[in-house]
């Protein structure tokens, strides 16, 4: 056991010592690379001249660079490489790293010109650069189980030791192992993977997920909702993702030469809390259409925007209330519902009823209430005819002329003030002006007399309201009117019959208000 520990320590020491040896494996000009002379990627040195660009290939980060008296223009981290801008005519470069040591005063083997692009390969002393090819171009390459790209994979830096490379494309695959040691040539190592048809070891796979979530496999988005492929027999993991959700992983096993159906777990939506207090309590609430929600306690909901509607008997319903629920947050609000005003202080209305009086009839009315001040106009069409009224000549002979019956029509305007007695009862004292007109019909004889007789009256009364439901009144309106003027015909009719201008009347009916 002690021997094993000692050997391990010695091995680590050898690796550490060898690591303190940064080397440049290659430095050359990239003739066709215009990066250093392209707007957006070019840089100017302190003299306003275009700098040279060195693209440094290295498996590590954390390097510092010193260009001597000419200095360094800029250094940028890019995918898989470091971009180092140096002044034109730069001669040398010192490279330092905390773990891998120092390469002092490396002199460029070719002249460094402004606006030119160069490439440098750094060896940090822990491995070798390897280029991996496969029998079938475009194969997916795995090194020690990690996907590194598609063949050919150029200049992949691998640490010393044994490595296993797999190449997969469609149903062709291959695998090879090799050893990298300090004895190997520090130049580029080439590894080629032979492949063969492994159809007998593959199965058809269909992965589905609810809610049209994204399906990710080995770092790639393979689609939404469903994905069909062929995979080699074995165990795999698929991940599902969706905006505003926690991703979920599903493990599955592929059986060769079979259809493998996988129902993946759907992403779990991010949630927040919605806490709404309503006055009064126990309001009936729905969201996004007709989905019920209990607002007597805070609700946990998926993040998003919700449209709420509230209703309660005796109160005005509310809709279009919008709330946004955010991840791990509580959205709060207090909503006060307004009691329904059955007897409205402001409304436009119209209605109809029957007026009971001598020569009564049907009545149509319309009006407006503003701040409880009520202005109403009505028209009563007489339906009941009077008893026959005889007409005689006025020449002193009292010669019988004819007998007439009359129907009374009335146009009235009334002004009042509305009082709310209870939630559903109201009363409106009224004063008004009425125009009465008599329409005559010949009962006997040949001539019509008194047709169109008219009188003007003033009235007082009240309109009693009962609201069985919102926007509907049942009303009774007693009133008493007194004539203030009559034409001659009306006077003669009144003198010869029981027809009088004005008098007591009662109108009852229904009103719709808005």
Tab-separated table of C-alpha atoms in Angstrom:
chain	number	residue	atom	x	y	z
A	1	UNK	CA	0.000	0.000	0.000
A	2	UNK	CA	2.853	2.380	0.869
A	3	UNK	CA	4.568	1.457	-2.403
A	4	UNK	CA	1.413	2.338	-4.340
A	5	UNK	CA	1.115	5.719	-2.615
A	6	UNK	CA	4.746	6.488	-3.333
A	7	UNK	CA	4.357	5.600	-7.003
A	8	UNK	CA	1.281	7.807	-7.260
A	9	UNK	CA	3.132	10.760	-5.730
A	10	UNK	CA	6.074	10.232	-8.067
A	11	UNK	CA	3.765	10.117	-11.077
A	12	UNK	CA	2.071	13.351	-10.071
A	13	UNK	CA	5.480	14.968	-9.543
A	14	UNK	CA	6.611	13.927	-13.026
A	15	UNK	CA	3.455	15.344	-14.575
A	16	UNK	CA	3.807	18.608	-12.649
A	17	UNK	CA	7.457	18.978	-13.640
A	18	UNK	CA	6.690	18.279	-17.274
A	19	UNK	CA	3.843	20.774	-17.089
A	20	UNK	CA	6.210	23.637	-16.382
A	21	UNK	CA	7.171	23.668	-20.034
A	22	UNK	CA	5.055	25.822	-22.385
A	23	UNK	CA	6.054	25.346	-26.019
A	24	UNK	CA	5.007	26.764	-29.343
A	25	UNK	CA	4.380	23.880	-31.716
A	26	UNK	CA	3.555	25.960	-34.773
A	27	UNK	CA	3.458	29.604	-35.832
A	28	UNK	CA	2.465	30.589	-39.339
A	29	UNK	CA	0.643	33.248	-41.324
A	30	UNK	CA	-2.899	32.497	-42.472
A	31	UNK	CA	-2.810	33.836	-45.991
A	32	UNK	CA	-6.570	33.715	-46.592
A	33	UNK	CA	-7.715	34.896	-43.161
A	34	UNK	CA	-8.724	38.576	-43.322
A	35	UNK	CA	-9.870	38.898	-39.697
A	36	UNK	CA	-7.112	41.390	-38.813
A	37	UNK	CA	-8.092	43.624	-41.750
A	38	UNK	CA	-11.898	43.473	-41.463
A	39	UNK	CA	-14.122	46.187	-40.024
A	40	UNK	CA	-15.404	45.022	-36.648
A	41	UNK	CA	-12.546	42.630	-35.903
A	42	UNK	CA	-9.514	44.774	-36.741
A	43	UNK	CA	-7.783	46.849	-34.063
A	44	UNK	CA	-5.426	49.825	-34.165
A	45	UNK	CA	-2.242	50.162	-32.164
A	46	UNK	CA	-1.218	53.297	-30.284
A	47	UNK	CA	0.109	54.811	-33.501
A	48	UNK	CA	-3.213	54.391	-35.275
A	49	UNK	CA	-1.908	51.546	-37.440
A	50	UNK	CA	-3.688	48.236	-37.960
A	51	UNK	CA	-2.402	45.600	-35.560
A	52	UNK	CA	-1.528	42.013	-36.412
A	53	UNK	CA	-3.763	39.262	-35.041
A	54	UNK	CA	-2.410	36.003	-33.609
A	55	UNK	CA	-5.033	33.284	-33.138
A	56	UNK	CA	-3.645	31.134	-30.326
A	57	UNK	CA	-4.853	27.531	-30.134
A	58	UNK	CA	-4.620	26.250	-26.559
A	59	UNK	CA	-6.640	23.906	-24.326
A	60	UNK	CA	-6.472	26.272	-21.373
A	61	UNK	CA	-7.252	29.861	-20.420
A	62	UNK	CA	-5.646	32.195	-17.892
A	63	UNK	CA	-2.543	33.143	-19.915
A	64	UNK	CA	-0.881	36.526	-19.702
A	65	UNK	CA	1.198	37.941	-22.559
A	66	UNK	CA	4.075	40.418	-22.660
A	67	UNK	CA	5.225	41.872	-25.964
A	68	UNK	CA	8.256	43.681	-24.597
A	69	UNK	CA	8.787	47.342	-25.425
A	70	UNK	CA	6.185	47.300	-28.200
A	71	UNK	CA	3.531	45.942	-25.838
A	72	UNK	CA	0.241	44.201	-26.563
A	73	UNK	CA	-2.677	45.931	-28.327
A	74	UNK	CA	-5.485	43.670	-27.049
A	75	UNK	CA	-6.342	40.146	-25.932
A	76	UNK	CA	-9.770	38.491	-26.386
A	77	UNK	CA	-11.240	35.139	-25.415
A	78	UNK	CA	-13.001	33.376	-28.289
A	79	UNK	CA	-14.540	29.941	-28.719
A	80	UNK	CA	-11.627	27.478	-28.620
A	81	UNK	CA	-8.882	30.078	-29.044
A	82	UNK	CA	-7.347	33.329	-27.832
A	83	UNK	CA	-7.074	36.355	-30.121
A	84	UNK	CA	-3.930	38.322	-29.398
A	85	UNK	CA	-3.427	41.658	-31.191
A	86	UNK	CA	0.196	42.863	-31.418
A	87	UNK	CA	1.796	45.871	-33.127
A	88	UNK	CA	3.309	45.408	-36.561
A	89	UNK	CA	7.030	44.625	-36.501
A	90	UNK	CA	6.594	42.840	-33.147
A	91	UNK	CA	9.602	40.533	-32.577
A	92	UNK	CA	8.959	38.439	-29.522
A	93	UNK	CA	6.393	37.291	-26.985
A	94	UNK	CA	6.540	36.108	-23.371
A	95	UNK	CA	3.751	33.772	-22.287
A	96	UNK	CA	2.940	33.105	-18.630
A	97	UNK	CA	0.461	30.860	-16.819
A	98	UNK	CA	-0.037	30.296	-13.112
A	99	UNK	CA	-0.091	26.483	-13.454
A	100	UNK	CA	1.972	25.804	-16.582
A	101	UNK	CA	4.917	28.105	-16.141
A	102	UNK	CA	6.563	30.646	-18.447
A	103	UNK	CA	7.768	30.714	-22.045
A	104	UNK	CA	10.164	33.658	-22.122
A	105	UNK	CA	10.966	35.726	-25.191
A	106	UNK	CA	9.622	33.529	-27.932
A	107	UNK	CA	10.847	35.111	-31.179
A	108	UNK	CA	8.413	34.968	-34.061
A	109	UNK	CA	9.844	32.795	-36.869
A	110	UNK	CA	8.254	34.986	-39.584
A	111	UNK	CA	7.937	38.789	-39.827
A	112	UNK	CA	4.828	40.175	-38.134
A	113	UNK	CA	3.021	42.593	-40.429
A	114	UNK	CA	0.095	44.871	-39.618
A	115	UNK	CA	-3.431	43.847	-40.706
A	116	UNK	CA	-2.290	40.212	-41.098
A	117	UNK	CA	-3.610	37.130	-39.293
A	118	UNK	CA	-1.339	34.450	-37.792
A	119	UNK	CA	-1.922	31.152	-36.016
A	120	UNK	CA	-0.022	29.771	-33.006
A	121	UNK	CA	-0.357	26.377	-31.370
A	122	UNK	CA	0.630	26.254	-27.696
A	123	UNK	CA	1.663	23.054	-25.978
A	124	UNK	CA	1.189	23.355	-22.213
A	125	UNK	CA	3.205	20.198	-21.556
A	126	UNK	CA	0.381	17.939	-20.339
A	127	UNK	CA	-0.543	16.250	-23.608
A	128	UNK	CA	-0.561	16.373	-27.390
A	129	UNK	CA	-2.665	17.836	-30.211
A	130	UNK	CA	-4.650	15.152	-31.997
A	131	UNK	CA	-6.639	15.254	-35.233
A	132	UNK	CA	-9.394	12.638	-35.359
A	133	UNK	CA	-10.853	11.347	-38.607
A	134	UNK	CA	-13.339	8.583	-39.344
A	135	UNK	CA	-14.169	6.253	-42.163
A	136	UNK	CA	-17.405	8.186	-42.751
A	137	UNK	CA	-17.003	11.948	-42.859
A	138	UNK	CA	-19.361	13.871	-40.612
A	139	UNK	CA	-19.526	11.178	-37.968
A	140	UNK	CA	-20.172	12.252	-34.390
A	141	UNK	CA	-16.952	11.865	-32.407
A	142	UNK	CA	-16.778	10.977	-28.708
A	143	UNK	CA	-13.503	11.062	-26.772
A	144	UNK	CA	-13.621	9.199	-23.461
A	145	UNK	CA	-17.417	9.406	-23.564
A	146	UNK	CA	-17.553	13.178	-24.235
A	147	UNK	CA	-18.914	14.464	-27.512
A	148	UNK	CA	-16.298	16.695	-29.141
A	149	UNK	CA	-17.795	17.370	-32.598
A	150	UNK	CA	-18.074	15.845	-36.038
A	151	UNK	CA	-15.242	14.342	-38.009
A	152	UNK	CA	-12.764	15.516	-38.863
A	153	UNK	CA	-11.993	16.958	-35.411
A	154	UNK	CA	-8.880	19.064	-35.912
A	155	UNK	CA	-6.254	19.873	-33.311
A	156	UNK	CA	-7.974	18.480	-30.227
A	157	UNK	CA	-5.626	18.719	-27.251
A	158	UNK	CA	-5.615	15.553	-25.112
A	159	UNK	CA	-3.719	14.914	-21.897
A	160	UNK	CA	-1.166	12.153	-21.617
A	161	UNK	CA	-2.680	8.727	-20.976
A	162	UNK	CA	-5.047	6.265	-22.635
A	163	UNK	CA	-7.993	7.562	-24.620
A	164	UNK	CA	-10.936	5.913	-26.307
A	165	UNK	CA	-12.493	7.418	-29.420
A	166	UNK	CA	-15.882	6.454	-30.826
A	167	UNK	CA	-17.305	7.532	-34.183
A	168	UNK	CA	-21.072	7.287	-34.881
A	169	UNK	CA	-23.060	8.088	-38.017
A	170	UNK	CA	-26.490	6.678	-38.758
A	171	UNK	CA	-26.003	2.983	-37.994
A	172	UNK	CA	-22.262	2.925	-38.585
A	173	UNK	CA	-19.912	3.061	-35.635
A	174	UNK	CA	-16.363	2.341	-34.672
A	175	UNK	CA	-14.099	2.599	-31.690
A	176	UNK	CA	-10.365	2.748	-31.145
A	177	UNK	CA	-8.061	3.312	-28.180
A	178	UNK	CA	-4.595	4.824	-28.110
A	179	UNK	CA	-1.994	6.010	-25.628
A	180	UNK	CA	-0.360	9.429	-25.455
A	181	UNK	CA	2.991	9.594	-23.665
A	182	UNK	CA	5.785	12.109	-23.210
A	183	UNK	CA	7.825	9.992	-25.599
A	184	UNK	CA	5.531	10.769	-28.499
A	185	UNK	CA	6.528	13.247	-31.159
A	186	UNK	CA	5.237	16.656	-29.954
A	187	UNK	CA	3.843	17.273	-33.435
A	188	UNK	CA	0.269	16.561	-34.494
A	189	UNK	CA	-0.999	13.038	-33.798
A	190	UNK	CA	-3.435	11.528	-36.327
A	191	UNK	CA	-6.105	9.077	-35.198
A	192	UNK	CA	-8.503	7.403	-37.668
A	193	UNK	CA	-11.543	5.387	-36.580
A	194	UNK	CA	-12.737	2.476	-38.718
A	195	UNK	CA	-16.514	1.981	-38.774
A	196	UNK	CA	-18.900	-0.826	-39.597
A	197	UNK	CA	-22.630	-1.307	-40.030
A	198	UNK	CA	-24.253	-2.006	-36.655
A	199	UNK	CA	-27.894	-2.103	-37.831
A	200	UNK	CA	-28.629	-5.231	-35.821
A	201	UNK	CA	-27.824	-3.325	-32.655
A	202	UNK	CA	-30.162	-0.353	-33.309
A	203	UNK	CA	-33.786	0.255	-32.463
A	204	UNK	CA	-36.316	2.814	-33.652
A	205	UNK	CA	-37.082	5.436	-30.992
A	206	UNK	CA	-40.032	7.840	-30.738
A	207	UNK	CA	-39.910	10.368	-27.904
A	208	UNK	CA	-43.048	12.386	-27.145
A	209	UNK	CA	-43.762	15.043	-24.539
A	210	UNK	CA	-46.918	16.937	-23.666
A	211	UNK	CA	-47.373	20.697	-23.920
A	212	UNK	CA	-45.229	20.892	-27.091
A	213	UNK	CA	-42.054	21.146	-25.019
A	214	UNK	CA	-38.575	21.126	-26.538
A	215	UNK	CA	-36.752	17.784	-26.626
A	216	UNK	CA	-32.998	17.929	-25.987
A	217	UNK	CA	-30.658	14.994	-26.516
A	218	UNK	CA	-26.924	15.127	-25.923
A	219	UNK	CA	-26.892	18.908	-25.957
A	220	UNK	CA	-28.983	19.352	-29.118
A	221	UNK	CA	-32.549	20.544	-29.576
A	222	UNK	CA	-34.189	17.729	-31.544
A	223	UNK	CA	-37.658	19.258	-31.889
A	224	UNK	CA	-40.916	20.160	-30.153
A	225	UNK	CA	-43.480	17.674	-28.886
A	226	UNK	CA	-42.045	14.588	-30.579
A	227	UNK	CA	-38.791	13.242	-32.010
A	228	UNK	CA	-38.089	10.130	-34.050
A	229	UNK	CA	-34.634	8.609	-34.469
A	230	UNK	CA	-32.615	5.375	-34.350
A	231	UNK	CA	-30.318	4.675	-31.416
A	232	UNK	CA	-27.980	1.880	-30.511
A	233	UNK	CA	-29.166	-0.477	-27.811
A	234	UNK	CA	-28.410	0.845	-24.361
A	235	UNK	CA	-29.487	3.441	-21.824
A	236	UNK	CA	-30.035	7.117	-22.602
A	237	UNK	CA	-31.318	10.323	-21.042
A	238	UNK	CA	-33.515	12.888	-22.786
A	239	UNK	CA	-34.269	16.343	-21.388
A	240	UNK	CA	-37.396	18.423	-21.972
A	241	UNK	CA	-37.391	22.204	-21.755
A	242	UNK	CA	-39.906	25.037	-22.027
A	243	UNK	CA	-39.852	28.726	-21.279
A	244	UNK	CA	-40.831	29.579	-17.693
A	245	UNK	CA	-40.462	25.927	-16.669
A	246	UNK	CA	-37.929	23.749	-14.849
A	247	UNK	CA	-36.414	21.197	-17.286
A	248	UNK	CA	-37.019	17.499	-16.658
A	249	UNK	CA	-34.870	14.483	-17.493
A	250	UNK	CA	-36.198	11.086	-18.511
A	251	UNK	CA	-34.074	7.932	-18.648
A	252	UNK	CA	-34.936	5.187	-21.110
A	253	UNK	CA	-33.493	1.983	-22.523
A	254	UNK	CA	-33.342	1.160	-26.212
A	255	UNK	CA	-33.936	-2.439	-27.266
A	256	UNK	CA	-32.403	-3.384	-30.642
A	257	UNK	CA	-34.650	-4.139	-33.620
A	258	UNK	CA	-37.760	-2.877	-31.851
A	259	UNK	CA	-39.914	0.229	-31.792
A	260	UNK	CA	-39.127	2.034	-28.546
A	261	UNK	CA	-41.763	4.563	-27.474
A	262	UNK	CA	-40.702	7.003	-24.761
A	263	UNK	CA	-43.129	9.318	-22.969
A	264	UNK	CA	-40.872	12.014	-21.579
A	265	UNK	CA	-41.708	13.951	-18.439
A	266	UNK	CA	-42.911	17.438	-19.344
A	267	UNK	CA	-41.153	20.480	-17.872
A	268	UNK	CA	-42.575	21.666	-14.570
A	269	UNK	CA	-43.999	25.183	-14.968
A	270	UNK	CA	-42.573	27.946	-12.821
A	271	UNK	CA	-45.186	29.073	-10.348
A	272	UNK	CA	-46.074	32.095	-8.285
A	273	UNK	CA	-48.899	32.985	-5.908
A	274	UNK	CA	-51.991	35.078	-6.486
A	275	UNK	CA	-53.505	36.544	-3.338
A	276	UNK	CA	-56.664	38.605	-3.933
A	277	UNK	CA	-58.929	39.945	-1.195
A	278	UNK	CA	-62.471	40.779	-2.256
A	279	UNK	CA	-65.021	42.999	-0.580
A	280	UNK	CA	-67.419	41.386	0.075
A	281	UNK	CA	-65.857	37.951	0.570
A	282	UNK	CA	-66.970	34.777	-1.212
A	283	UNK	CA	-67.208	36.344	-4.652
A	284	UNK	CA	-67.469	33.844	-7.494
A	285	UNK	CA	-64.305	34.139	-9.616
A	286	UNK	CA	-63.165	32.688	-12.934
A	287	UNK	CA	-59.979	33.209	-14.917
A	288	UNK	CA	-59.102	33.025	-18.622
A	289	UNK	CA	-62.679	32.329	-19.619
A	290	UNK	CA	-64.543	29.845	-17.456
A	291	UNK	CA	-61.863	28.330	-15.199
A	292	UNK	CA	-63.061	28.671	-11.570
A	293	UNK	CA	-60.667	29.911	-8.906
A	294	UNK	CA	-61.093	30.122	-5.133
A	295	UNK	CA	-60.026	33.554	-3.904
A	296	UNK	CA	-60.700	32.893	-0.221
A	297	UNK	CA	-57.054	31.847	0.027
A	298	UNK	CA	-53.857	32.479	-1.955
A	299	UNK	CA	-53.547	30.286	-5.052
A	300	UNK	CA	-50.397	28.816	-6.583
A	301	UNK	CA	-50.496	29.243	-10.365
A	302	UNK	CA	-48.112	28.822	-13.316
A	303	UNK	CA	-46.407	32.076	-14.227
A	304	UNK	CA	-48.258	34.146	-16.786
A	305	UNK	CA	-50.978	36.742	-17.212
A	306	UNK	CA	-54.514	35.975	-16.061
A	307	UNK	CA	-57.818	37.657	-16.922
A	308	UNK	CA	-60.246	37.470	-13.986
A	309	UNK	CA	-63.994	37.976	-13.720
A	310	UNK	CA	-65.850	38.426	-10.407
A	311	UNK	CA	-69.530	38.199	-9.577
A	312	UNK	CA	-71.710	38.130	-6.458
A	313	UNK	CA	-75.443	38.376	-6.010
A	314	UNK	CA	-76.493	41.948	-5.355
A	315	UNK	CA	-73.219	43.418	-6.685
A	316	UNK	CA	-72.038	44.699	-10.031
A	317	UNK	CA	-69.955	42.030	-11.802
A	318	UNK	CA	-66.427	42.907	-12.868
A	319	UNK	CA	-64.447	41.454	-15.754
A	320	UNK	CA	-61.166	42.139	-17.522
A	321	UNK	CA	-59.168	42.261	-14.273
A	322	UNK	CA	-55.605	41.418	-15.344
A	323	UNK	CA	-52.861	40.071	-13.064
A	324	UNK	CA	-49.357	38.838	-13.861
A	325	UNK	CA	-48.007	35.949	-11.776
A	326	UNK	CA	-44.198	35.870	-11.565
A	327	UNK	CA	-41.855	33.062	-10.567
A	328	UNK	CA	-41.563	32.646	-6.786
A	329	UNK	CA	-43.429	35.936	-6.183
A	330	UNK	CA	-46.830	36.738	-4.679
A	331	UNK	CA	-49.127	39.117	-6.541
A	332	UNK	CA	-51.540	40.863	-4.159
A	333	UNK	CA	-54.553	43.110	-4.610
A	334	UNK	CA	-57.832	44.126	-2.945
A	335	UNK	CA	-60.967	44.293	-5.103
A	336	UNK	CA	-64.115	46.067	-3.934
A	337	UNK	CA	-67.358	45.181	-5.676
A	338	UNK	CA	-69.979	47.886	-6.012
A	339	UNK	CA	-73.480	47.090	-4.834
A	340	UNK	CA	-76.066	46.999	-7.586
A	341	UNK	CA	-78.140	50.180	-7.654
A	342	UNK	CA	-81.618	48.871	-8.359
A	343	UNK	CA	-83.073	52.350	-7.880
A	344	UNK	CA	-80.590	54.323	-9.928
A	345	UNK	CA	-79.777	57.983	-9.271
A	346	UNK	CA	-78.874	58.350	-12.933
A	347	UNK	CA	-80.463	56.510	-15.853
A	348	UNK	CA	-82.313	56.750	-19.130
A	349	UNK	CA	-85.594	54.845	-19.190
A	350	UNK	CA	-88.701	54.055	-21.155
A	351	UNK	CA	-91.778	52.032	-20.341
A	352	UNK	CA	-95.479	51.418	-20.804
A	353	UNK	CA	-98.556	50.929	-18.652
A	354	UNK	CA	-102.267	51.468	-18.314
A	355	UNK	CA	-103.847	54.654	-17.021
A	356	UNK	CA	-107.042	54.174	-15.030
A	357	UNK	CA	-109.408	57.197	-15.092
A	358	UNK	CA	-112.472	58.292	-16.936
A	359	UNK	CA	-111.657	57.664	-20.594
A	360	UNK	CA	-108.485	55.796	-19.563
A	361	UNK	CA	-106.028	54.193	-21.946
A	362	UNK	CA	-102.529	52.864	-22.538
A	363	UNK	CA	-99.564	55.057	-21.670
A	364	UNK	CA	-96.056	55.160	-23.121
A	365	UNK	CA	-93.397	57.062	-21.249
A	366	UNK	CA	-89.718	57.940	-21.458
A	367	UNK	CA	-87.434	59.946	-19.266
A	368	UNK	CA	-84.061	60.586	-17.772
A	369	UNK	CA	-82.823	60.698	-14.182
A	370	UNK	CA	-79.728	62.722	-13.347
A	371	UNK	CA	-78.536	63.003	-9.762
A	372	UNK	CA	-82.014	61.865	-8.703
A	373	UNK	CA	-83.725	64.696	-10.637
A	374	UNK	CA	-86.309	63.006	-12.827
A	375	UNK	CA	-87.721	64.462	-16.064
A	376	UNK	CA	-90.444	62.393	-17.683
A	377	UNK	CA	-92.619	62.706	-20.794
A	378	UNK	CA	-95.636	60.506	-21.475
A	379	UNK	CA	-98.420	59.959	-23.946
A	380	UNK	CA	-101.713	58.293	-23.071
A	381	UNK	CA	-103.831	56.953	-25.898
A	382	UNK	CA	-107.482	56.859	-24.819
A	383	UNK	CA	-109.215	53.534	-25.267
A	384	UNK	CA	-112.443	53.912	-23.255
A	385	UNK	CA	-115.170	55.982	-24.919
A	386	UNK	CA	-117.480	58.231	-22.931
A	387	UNK	CA	-121.228	57.952	-22.830
A	388	UNK	CA	-123.038	59.740	-25.644
A	389	UNK	CA	-122.981	63.526	-25.376
A	390	UNK	CA	-125.940	65.262	-27.162
A	391	UNK	CA	-125.414	68.403	-29.163
A	392	UNK	CA	-128.145	71.026	-29.762
A	393	UNK	CA	-128.245	74.100	-31.869
A	394	UNK	CA	-127.326	77.417	-30.291
A	395	UNK	CA	-129.922	79.504	-32.132
A	396	UNK	CA	-132.304	79.384	-29.168
A	397	UNK	CA	-134.448	76.558	-30.585
A	398	UNK	CA	-132.399	73.778	-28.955
A	399	UNK	CA	-132.698	71.722	-32.069
A	400	UNK	CA	-131.098	68.267	-31.644
A	401	UNK	CA	-128.132	67.912	-33.913
A	402	UNK	CA	-126.272	64.690	-33.048
A	403	UNK	CA	-124.850	62.578	-30.287
A	404	UNK	CA	-121.046	62.152	-29.817
A	405	UNK	CA	-118.760	59.848	-27.841
A	406	UNK	CA	-115.221	60.928	-26.878
A	407	UNK	CA	-111.852	59.307	-26.133
A	408	UNK	CA	-109.270	61.239	-24.188
A	409	UNK	CA	-105.569	61.396	-25.170
A	410	UNK	CA	-103.042	63.118	-22.938
A	411	UNK	CA	-99.504	64.424	-23.424
A	412	UNK	CA	-97.779	65.097	-20.111
A	413	UNK	CA	-94.423	66.386	-18.897
A	414	UNK	CA	-93.498	65.811	-15.244
A	415	UNK	CA	-90.544	66.892	-13.151
A	416	UNK	CA	-89.667	65.187	-9.851
A	417	UNK	CA	-87.007	64.176	-7.359
A	418	UNK	CA	-86.315	60.500	-6.749
A	419	UNK	CA	-85.816	59.068	-3.252
A	420	UNK	CA	-84.425	55.609	-2.530
A	421	UNK	CA	-86.561	54.055	0.221
A	422	UNK	CA	-84.855	50.658	0.296
A	423	UNK	CA	-82.484	48.753	-1.982
A	424	UNK	CA	-85.363	47.969	-4.358
A	425	UNK	CA	-88.001	50.602	-3.542
A	426	UNK	CA	-88.090	54.246	-4.615
A	427	UNK	CA	-90.529	57.131	-4.780
A	428	UNK	CA	-90.484	60.208	-6.988
A	429	UNK	CA	-92.826	63.108	-6.074
A	430	UNK	CA	-93.776	64.862	-9.328
A	431	UNK	CA	-95.336	68.070	-10.620
A	432	UNK	CA	-96.360	68.337	-14.221
A	433	UNK	CA	-98.155	69.907	-17.118
A	434	UNK	CA	-100.739	67.997	-19.164
A	435	UNK	CA	-102.345	68.618	-22.541
A	436	UNK	CA	-105.682	66.762	-22.942
A	437	UNK	CA	-107.397	66.273	-26.270
A	438	UNK	CA	-110.757	64.689	-27.003
A	439	UNK	CA	-111.284	62.638	-30.164
A	440	UNK	CA	-114.997	62.529	-31.057
A	441	UNK	CA	-117.031	59.870	-32.848
A	442	UNK	CA	-120.610	60.383	-34.103
A	443	UNK	CA	-122.934	58.074	-32.207
A	444	UNK	CA	-126.115	59.335	-33.907
A	445	UNK	CA	-126.928	62.114	-36.233
A	446	UNK	CA	-124.961	63.370	-39.160
A	447	UNK	CA	-122.440	65.902	-37.960
A	448	UNK	CA	-119.415	65.683	-35.665
A	449	UNK	CA	-119.150	68.264	-32.935
A	450	UNK	CA	-116.355	68.921	-30.434
A	451	UNK	CA	-113.782	66.693	-32.117
A	452	UNK	CA	-110.320	67.898	-31.062
A	453	UNK	CA	-111.456	69.725	-27.957
A	454	UNK	CA	-108.469	70.437	-25.695
A	455	UNK	CA	-107.602	71.480	-22.159
A	456	UNK	CA	-104.421	72.298	-20.246
A	457	UNK	CA	-103.909	71.006	-16.700
A	458	UNK	CA	-101.314	71.104	-13.965
A	459	UNK	CA	-100.753	67.985	-11.901
A	460	UNK	CA	-99.166	66.703	-8.726
A	461	UNK	CA	-98.464	63.104	-7.941
A	462	UNK	CA	-95.809	60.508	-7.256
A	463	UNK	CA	-94.137	57.622	-9.042
A	464	UNK	CA	-93.674	54.527	-6.873
A	465	UNK	CA	-90.904	52.159	-8.058
A	466	UNK	CA	-90.190	48.519	-7.264
A	467	UNK	CA	-87.115	46.866	-8.839
A	468	UNK	CA	-87.520	43.048	-8.960
A	469	UNK	CA	-84.289	42.832	-10.924
A	470	UNK	CA	-81.567	45.066	-12.266
A	471	UNK	CA	-82.724	47.423	-15.064
A	472	UNK	CA	-86.427	46.683	-14.512
A	473	UNK	CA	-88.946	48.769	-12.538
A	474	UNK	CA	-92.565	48.008	-11.818
A	475	UNK	CA	-94.269	51.301	-11.187
A	476	UNK	CA	-97.534	52.848	-10.002
A	477	UNK	CA	-98.066	56.542	-10.515
A	478	UNK	CA	-101.114	58.174	-8.874
A	479	UNK	CA	-101.680	61.832	-9.671
A	480	UNK	CA	-104.280	64.543	-9.518
A	481	UNK	CA	-104.578	67.285	-12.109
A	482	UNK	CA	-106.535	70.537	-12.284
A	483	UNK	CA	-107.522	72.307	-15.478
A	484	UNK	CA	-106.053	75.757	-15.978
A	485	UNK	CA	-107.537	76.362	-19.428
A	486	UNK	CA	-110.142	74.822	-21.748
A	487	UNK	CA	-111.243	75.684	-25.236
A	488	UNK	CA	-114.938	76.382	-25.981
A	489	UNK	CA	-115.654	72.898	-27.248
A	490	UNK	CA	-114.180	71.303	-24.129
A	491	UNK	CA	-116.261	73.682	-21.984
A	492	UNK	CA	-119.483	72.797	-23.813
A	493	UNK	CA	-118.681	69.059	-23.578
A	494	UNK	CA	-117.984	69.381	-19.851
A	495	UNK	CA	-121.231	71.320	-19.352
A	496	UNK	CA	-123.306	68.648	-21.085
A	497	UNK	CA	-121.642	65.468	-19.745
A	498	UNK	CA	-119.646	63.946	-16.923
A	499	UNK	CA	-116.375	64.534	-18.836
A	500	UNK	CA	-114.077	66.865	-16.890
A	501	UNK	CA	-110.569	68.125	-17.548
A	502	UNK	CA	-108.023	66.723	-15.119
A	503	UNK	CA	-109.013	64.719	-12.115
A	504	UNK	CA	-107.527	61.682	-10.393
A	505	UNK	CA	-105.731	59.003	-12.380
A	506	UNK	CA	-103.504	56.009	-11.680
A	507	UNK	CA	-100.941	54.690	-14.153
A	508	UNK	CA	-99.276	51.310	-13.560
A	509	UNK	CA	-96.827	49.366	-15.717
A	510	UNK	CA	-93.167	48.490	-16.265
A	511	UNK	CA	-90.051	50.512	-17.027
A	512	UNK	CA	-86.680	49.464	-18.474
A	513	UNK	CA	-83.760	51.607	-17.340
A	514	UNK	CA	-80.228	51.889	-18.646
